[in-house]
mmCIF file with all atom_site columns, C-alpha atoms in Angstrom:
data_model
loop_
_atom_site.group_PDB
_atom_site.id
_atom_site.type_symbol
_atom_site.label_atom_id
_atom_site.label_alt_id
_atom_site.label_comp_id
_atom_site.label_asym_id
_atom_site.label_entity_id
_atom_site.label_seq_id
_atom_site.pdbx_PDB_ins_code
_atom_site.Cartn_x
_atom_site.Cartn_y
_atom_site.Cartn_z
_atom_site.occupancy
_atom_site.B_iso_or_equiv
_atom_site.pdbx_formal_charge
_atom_site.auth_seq_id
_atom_site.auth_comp_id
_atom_site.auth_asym_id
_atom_site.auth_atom_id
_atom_site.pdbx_PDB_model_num
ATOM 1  C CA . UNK A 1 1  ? -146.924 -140.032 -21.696 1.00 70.00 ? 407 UNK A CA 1
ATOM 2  C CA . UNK A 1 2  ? -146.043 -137.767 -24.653 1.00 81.00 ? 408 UNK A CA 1
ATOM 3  C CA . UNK A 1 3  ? -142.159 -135.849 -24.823 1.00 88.00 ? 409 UNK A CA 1
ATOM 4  C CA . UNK A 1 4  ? -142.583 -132.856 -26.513 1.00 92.00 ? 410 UNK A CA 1
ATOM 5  C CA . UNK A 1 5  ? -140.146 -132.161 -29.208 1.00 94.00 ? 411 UNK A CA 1
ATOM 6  C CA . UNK A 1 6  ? -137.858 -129.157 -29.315 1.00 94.00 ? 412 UNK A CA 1
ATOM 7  C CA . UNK A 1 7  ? -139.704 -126.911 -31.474 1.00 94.00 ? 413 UNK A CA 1
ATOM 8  C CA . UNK A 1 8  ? -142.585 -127.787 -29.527 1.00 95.00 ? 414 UNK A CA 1
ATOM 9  C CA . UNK A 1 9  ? -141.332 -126.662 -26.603 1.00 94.00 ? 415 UNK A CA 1
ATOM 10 C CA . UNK A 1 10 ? -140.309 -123.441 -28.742 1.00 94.00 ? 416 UNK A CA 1
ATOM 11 C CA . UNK A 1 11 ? -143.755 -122.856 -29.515 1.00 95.00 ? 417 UNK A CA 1
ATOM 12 C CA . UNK A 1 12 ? -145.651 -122.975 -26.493 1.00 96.00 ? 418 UNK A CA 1
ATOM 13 C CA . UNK A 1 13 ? -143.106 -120.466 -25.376 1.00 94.00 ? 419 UNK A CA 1
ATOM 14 C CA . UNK A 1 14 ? -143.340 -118.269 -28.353 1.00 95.00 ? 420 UNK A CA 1
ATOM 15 C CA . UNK A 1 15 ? -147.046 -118.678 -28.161 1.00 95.00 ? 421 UNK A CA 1
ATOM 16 C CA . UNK A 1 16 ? -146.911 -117.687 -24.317 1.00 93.00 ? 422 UNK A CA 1
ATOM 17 C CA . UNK A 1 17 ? -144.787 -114.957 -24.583 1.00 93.00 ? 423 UNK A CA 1
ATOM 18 C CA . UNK A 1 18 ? -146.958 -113.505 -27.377 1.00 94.00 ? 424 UNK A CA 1
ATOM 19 C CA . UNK A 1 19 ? -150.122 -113.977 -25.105 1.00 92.00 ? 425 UNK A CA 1
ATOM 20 C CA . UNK A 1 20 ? -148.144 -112.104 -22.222 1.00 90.00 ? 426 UNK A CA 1
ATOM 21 C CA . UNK A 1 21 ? -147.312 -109.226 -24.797 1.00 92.00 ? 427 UNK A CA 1
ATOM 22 C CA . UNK A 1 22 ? -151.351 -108.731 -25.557 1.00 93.00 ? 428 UNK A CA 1
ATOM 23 C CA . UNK A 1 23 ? -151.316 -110.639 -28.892 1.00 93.00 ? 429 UNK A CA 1
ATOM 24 C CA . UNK A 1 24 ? -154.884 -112.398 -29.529 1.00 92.00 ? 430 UNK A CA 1
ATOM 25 C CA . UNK A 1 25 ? -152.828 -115.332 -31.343 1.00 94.00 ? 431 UNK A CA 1
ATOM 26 C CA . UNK A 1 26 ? -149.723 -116.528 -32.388 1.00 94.00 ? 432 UNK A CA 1
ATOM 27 C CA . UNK A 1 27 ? -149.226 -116.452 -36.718 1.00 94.00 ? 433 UNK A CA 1
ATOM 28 C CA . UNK A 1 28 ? -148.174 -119.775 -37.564 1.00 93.00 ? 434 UNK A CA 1
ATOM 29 C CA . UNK A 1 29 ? -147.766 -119.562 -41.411 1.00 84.00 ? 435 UNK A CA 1
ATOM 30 C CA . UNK A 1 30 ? -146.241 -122.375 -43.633 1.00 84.00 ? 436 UNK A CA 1
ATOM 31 C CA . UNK A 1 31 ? -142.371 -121.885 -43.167 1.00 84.00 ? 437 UNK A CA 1
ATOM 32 C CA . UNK A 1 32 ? -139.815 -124.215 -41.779 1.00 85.00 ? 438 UNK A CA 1
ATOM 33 C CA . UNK A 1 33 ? -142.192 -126.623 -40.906 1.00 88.00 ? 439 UNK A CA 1
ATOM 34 C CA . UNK A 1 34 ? -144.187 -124.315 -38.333 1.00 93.00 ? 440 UNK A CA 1
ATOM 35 C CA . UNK A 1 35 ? -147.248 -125.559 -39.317 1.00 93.00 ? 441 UNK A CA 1
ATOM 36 C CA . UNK A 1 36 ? -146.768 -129.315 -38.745 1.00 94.00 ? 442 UNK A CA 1
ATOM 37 C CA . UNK A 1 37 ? -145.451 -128.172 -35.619 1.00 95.00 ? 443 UNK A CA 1
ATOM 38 C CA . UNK A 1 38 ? -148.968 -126.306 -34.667 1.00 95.00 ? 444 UNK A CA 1
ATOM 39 C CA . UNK A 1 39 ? -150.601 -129.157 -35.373 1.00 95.00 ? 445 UNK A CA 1
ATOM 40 C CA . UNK A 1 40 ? -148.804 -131.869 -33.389 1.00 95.00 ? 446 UNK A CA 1
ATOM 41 C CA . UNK A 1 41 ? -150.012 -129.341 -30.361 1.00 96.00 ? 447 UNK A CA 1
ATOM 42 C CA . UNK A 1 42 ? -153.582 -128.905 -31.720 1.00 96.00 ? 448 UNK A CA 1
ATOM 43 C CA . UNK A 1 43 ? -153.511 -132.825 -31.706 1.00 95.00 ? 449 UNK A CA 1
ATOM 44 C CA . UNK A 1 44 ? -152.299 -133.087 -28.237 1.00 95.00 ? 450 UNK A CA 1
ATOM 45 C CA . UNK A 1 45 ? -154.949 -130.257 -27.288 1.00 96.00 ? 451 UNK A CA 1
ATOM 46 C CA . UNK A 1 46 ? -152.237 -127.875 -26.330 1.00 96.00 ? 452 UNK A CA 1
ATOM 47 C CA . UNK A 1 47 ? -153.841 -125.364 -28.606 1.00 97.00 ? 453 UNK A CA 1
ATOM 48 C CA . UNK A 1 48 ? -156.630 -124.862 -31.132 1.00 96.00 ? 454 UNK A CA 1
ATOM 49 C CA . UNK A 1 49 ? -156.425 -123.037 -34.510 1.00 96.00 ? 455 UNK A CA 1
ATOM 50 C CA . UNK A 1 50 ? -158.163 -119.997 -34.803 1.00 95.00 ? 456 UNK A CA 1
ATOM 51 C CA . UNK A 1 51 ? -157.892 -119.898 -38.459 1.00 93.00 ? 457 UNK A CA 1
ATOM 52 C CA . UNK A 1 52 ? -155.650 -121.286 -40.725 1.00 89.00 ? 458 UNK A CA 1
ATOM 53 C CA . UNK A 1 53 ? -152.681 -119.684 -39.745 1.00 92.00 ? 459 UNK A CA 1
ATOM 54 C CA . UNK A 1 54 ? -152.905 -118.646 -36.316 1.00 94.00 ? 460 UNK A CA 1
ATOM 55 C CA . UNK A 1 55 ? -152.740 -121.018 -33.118 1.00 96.00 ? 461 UNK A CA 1
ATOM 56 C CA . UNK A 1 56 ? -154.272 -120.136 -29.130 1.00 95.00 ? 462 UNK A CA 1
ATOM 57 C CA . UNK A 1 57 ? -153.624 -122.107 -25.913 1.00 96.00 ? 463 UNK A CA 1
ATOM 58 C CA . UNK A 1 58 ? -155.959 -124.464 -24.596 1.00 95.00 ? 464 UNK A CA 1
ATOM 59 C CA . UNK A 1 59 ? -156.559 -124.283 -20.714 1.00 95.00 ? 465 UNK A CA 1
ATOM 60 C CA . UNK A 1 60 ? -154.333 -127.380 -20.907 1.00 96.00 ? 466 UNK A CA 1
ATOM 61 C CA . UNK A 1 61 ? -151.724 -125.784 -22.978 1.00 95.00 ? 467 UNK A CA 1
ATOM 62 C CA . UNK A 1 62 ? -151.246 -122.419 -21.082 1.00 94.00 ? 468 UNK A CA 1
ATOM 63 C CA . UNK A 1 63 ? -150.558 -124.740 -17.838 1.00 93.00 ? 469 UNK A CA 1
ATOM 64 C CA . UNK A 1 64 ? -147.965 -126.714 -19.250 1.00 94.00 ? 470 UNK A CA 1
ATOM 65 C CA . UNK A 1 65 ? -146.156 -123.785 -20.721 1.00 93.00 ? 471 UNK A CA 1
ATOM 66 C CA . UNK A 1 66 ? -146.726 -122.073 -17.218 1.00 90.00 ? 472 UNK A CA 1
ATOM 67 C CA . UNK A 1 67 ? -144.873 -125.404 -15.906 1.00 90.00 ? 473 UNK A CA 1
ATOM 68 C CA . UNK A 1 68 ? -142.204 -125.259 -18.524 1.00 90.00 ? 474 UNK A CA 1
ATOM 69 C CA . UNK A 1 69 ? -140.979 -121.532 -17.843 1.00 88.00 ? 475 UNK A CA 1
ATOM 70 C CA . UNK A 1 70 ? -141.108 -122.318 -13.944 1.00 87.00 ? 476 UNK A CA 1
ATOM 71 C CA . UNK A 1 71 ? -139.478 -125.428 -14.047 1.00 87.00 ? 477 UNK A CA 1
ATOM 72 C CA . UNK A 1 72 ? -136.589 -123.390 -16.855 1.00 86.00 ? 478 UNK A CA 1
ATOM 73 C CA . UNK A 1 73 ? -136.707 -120.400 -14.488 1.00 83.00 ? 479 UNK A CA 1
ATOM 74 C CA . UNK A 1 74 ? -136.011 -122.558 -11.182 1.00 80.00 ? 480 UNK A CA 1
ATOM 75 C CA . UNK A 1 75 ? -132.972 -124.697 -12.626 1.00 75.00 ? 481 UNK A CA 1
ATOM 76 C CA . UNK A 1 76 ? -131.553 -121.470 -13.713 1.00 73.00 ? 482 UNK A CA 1
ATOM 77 C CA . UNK A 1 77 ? -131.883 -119.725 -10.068 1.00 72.00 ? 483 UNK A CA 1
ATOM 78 C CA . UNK A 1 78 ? -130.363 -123.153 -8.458  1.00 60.00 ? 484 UNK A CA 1
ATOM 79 C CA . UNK A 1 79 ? -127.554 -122.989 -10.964 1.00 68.00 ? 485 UNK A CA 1
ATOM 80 C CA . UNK A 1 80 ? -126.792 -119.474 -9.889  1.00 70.00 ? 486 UNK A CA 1
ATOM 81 C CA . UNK A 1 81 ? -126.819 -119.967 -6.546  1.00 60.00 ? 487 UNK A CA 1
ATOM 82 C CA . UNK A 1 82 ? -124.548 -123.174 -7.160  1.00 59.00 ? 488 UNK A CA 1
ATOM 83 C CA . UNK A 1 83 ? -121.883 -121.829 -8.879  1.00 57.00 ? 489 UNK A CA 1
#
């Protein structure tokens, strides 16, 4: 079992919310490390380069974001409700 690191997690959000918005890919570039970022996904097939700069999901990667947003979106509705 693999734990995703933050800006992982970051990522495959960014990348999902830019798929949601129409964008063919998310642009990656070289700063702050996104690129060694992109690539720990690519390596757990989360996504696949499209070209040097620019990441997709993977079947696999587009569920587990999927899971991550529910998962974010149902603590936040219980902690509503709690409170």
């Amino acid at each position: 079992m693999y734990v995703l690191t933050a800006a992982q997690r970051r990522m495959l959000l960014e990348l999902l919310t830019s798929e949601r918005a129409g964008e063919d890919a998310l642009f990656v570039g070289h700063t702050m490390g996104r690129d060694r970022t992109a690539s720990g996904l690519c390596r757990l097939r989360l996504t696949d380069w499209v070209d040097e700069q620019n990441i997709i999901f993977t079947d696999y990667g587009r569920h587990v974001a999927e899971a991550m947003v529910t998962r974010m979106v149902d603590r936040q509705a219980y902690s509503e409700m709690v409170c």
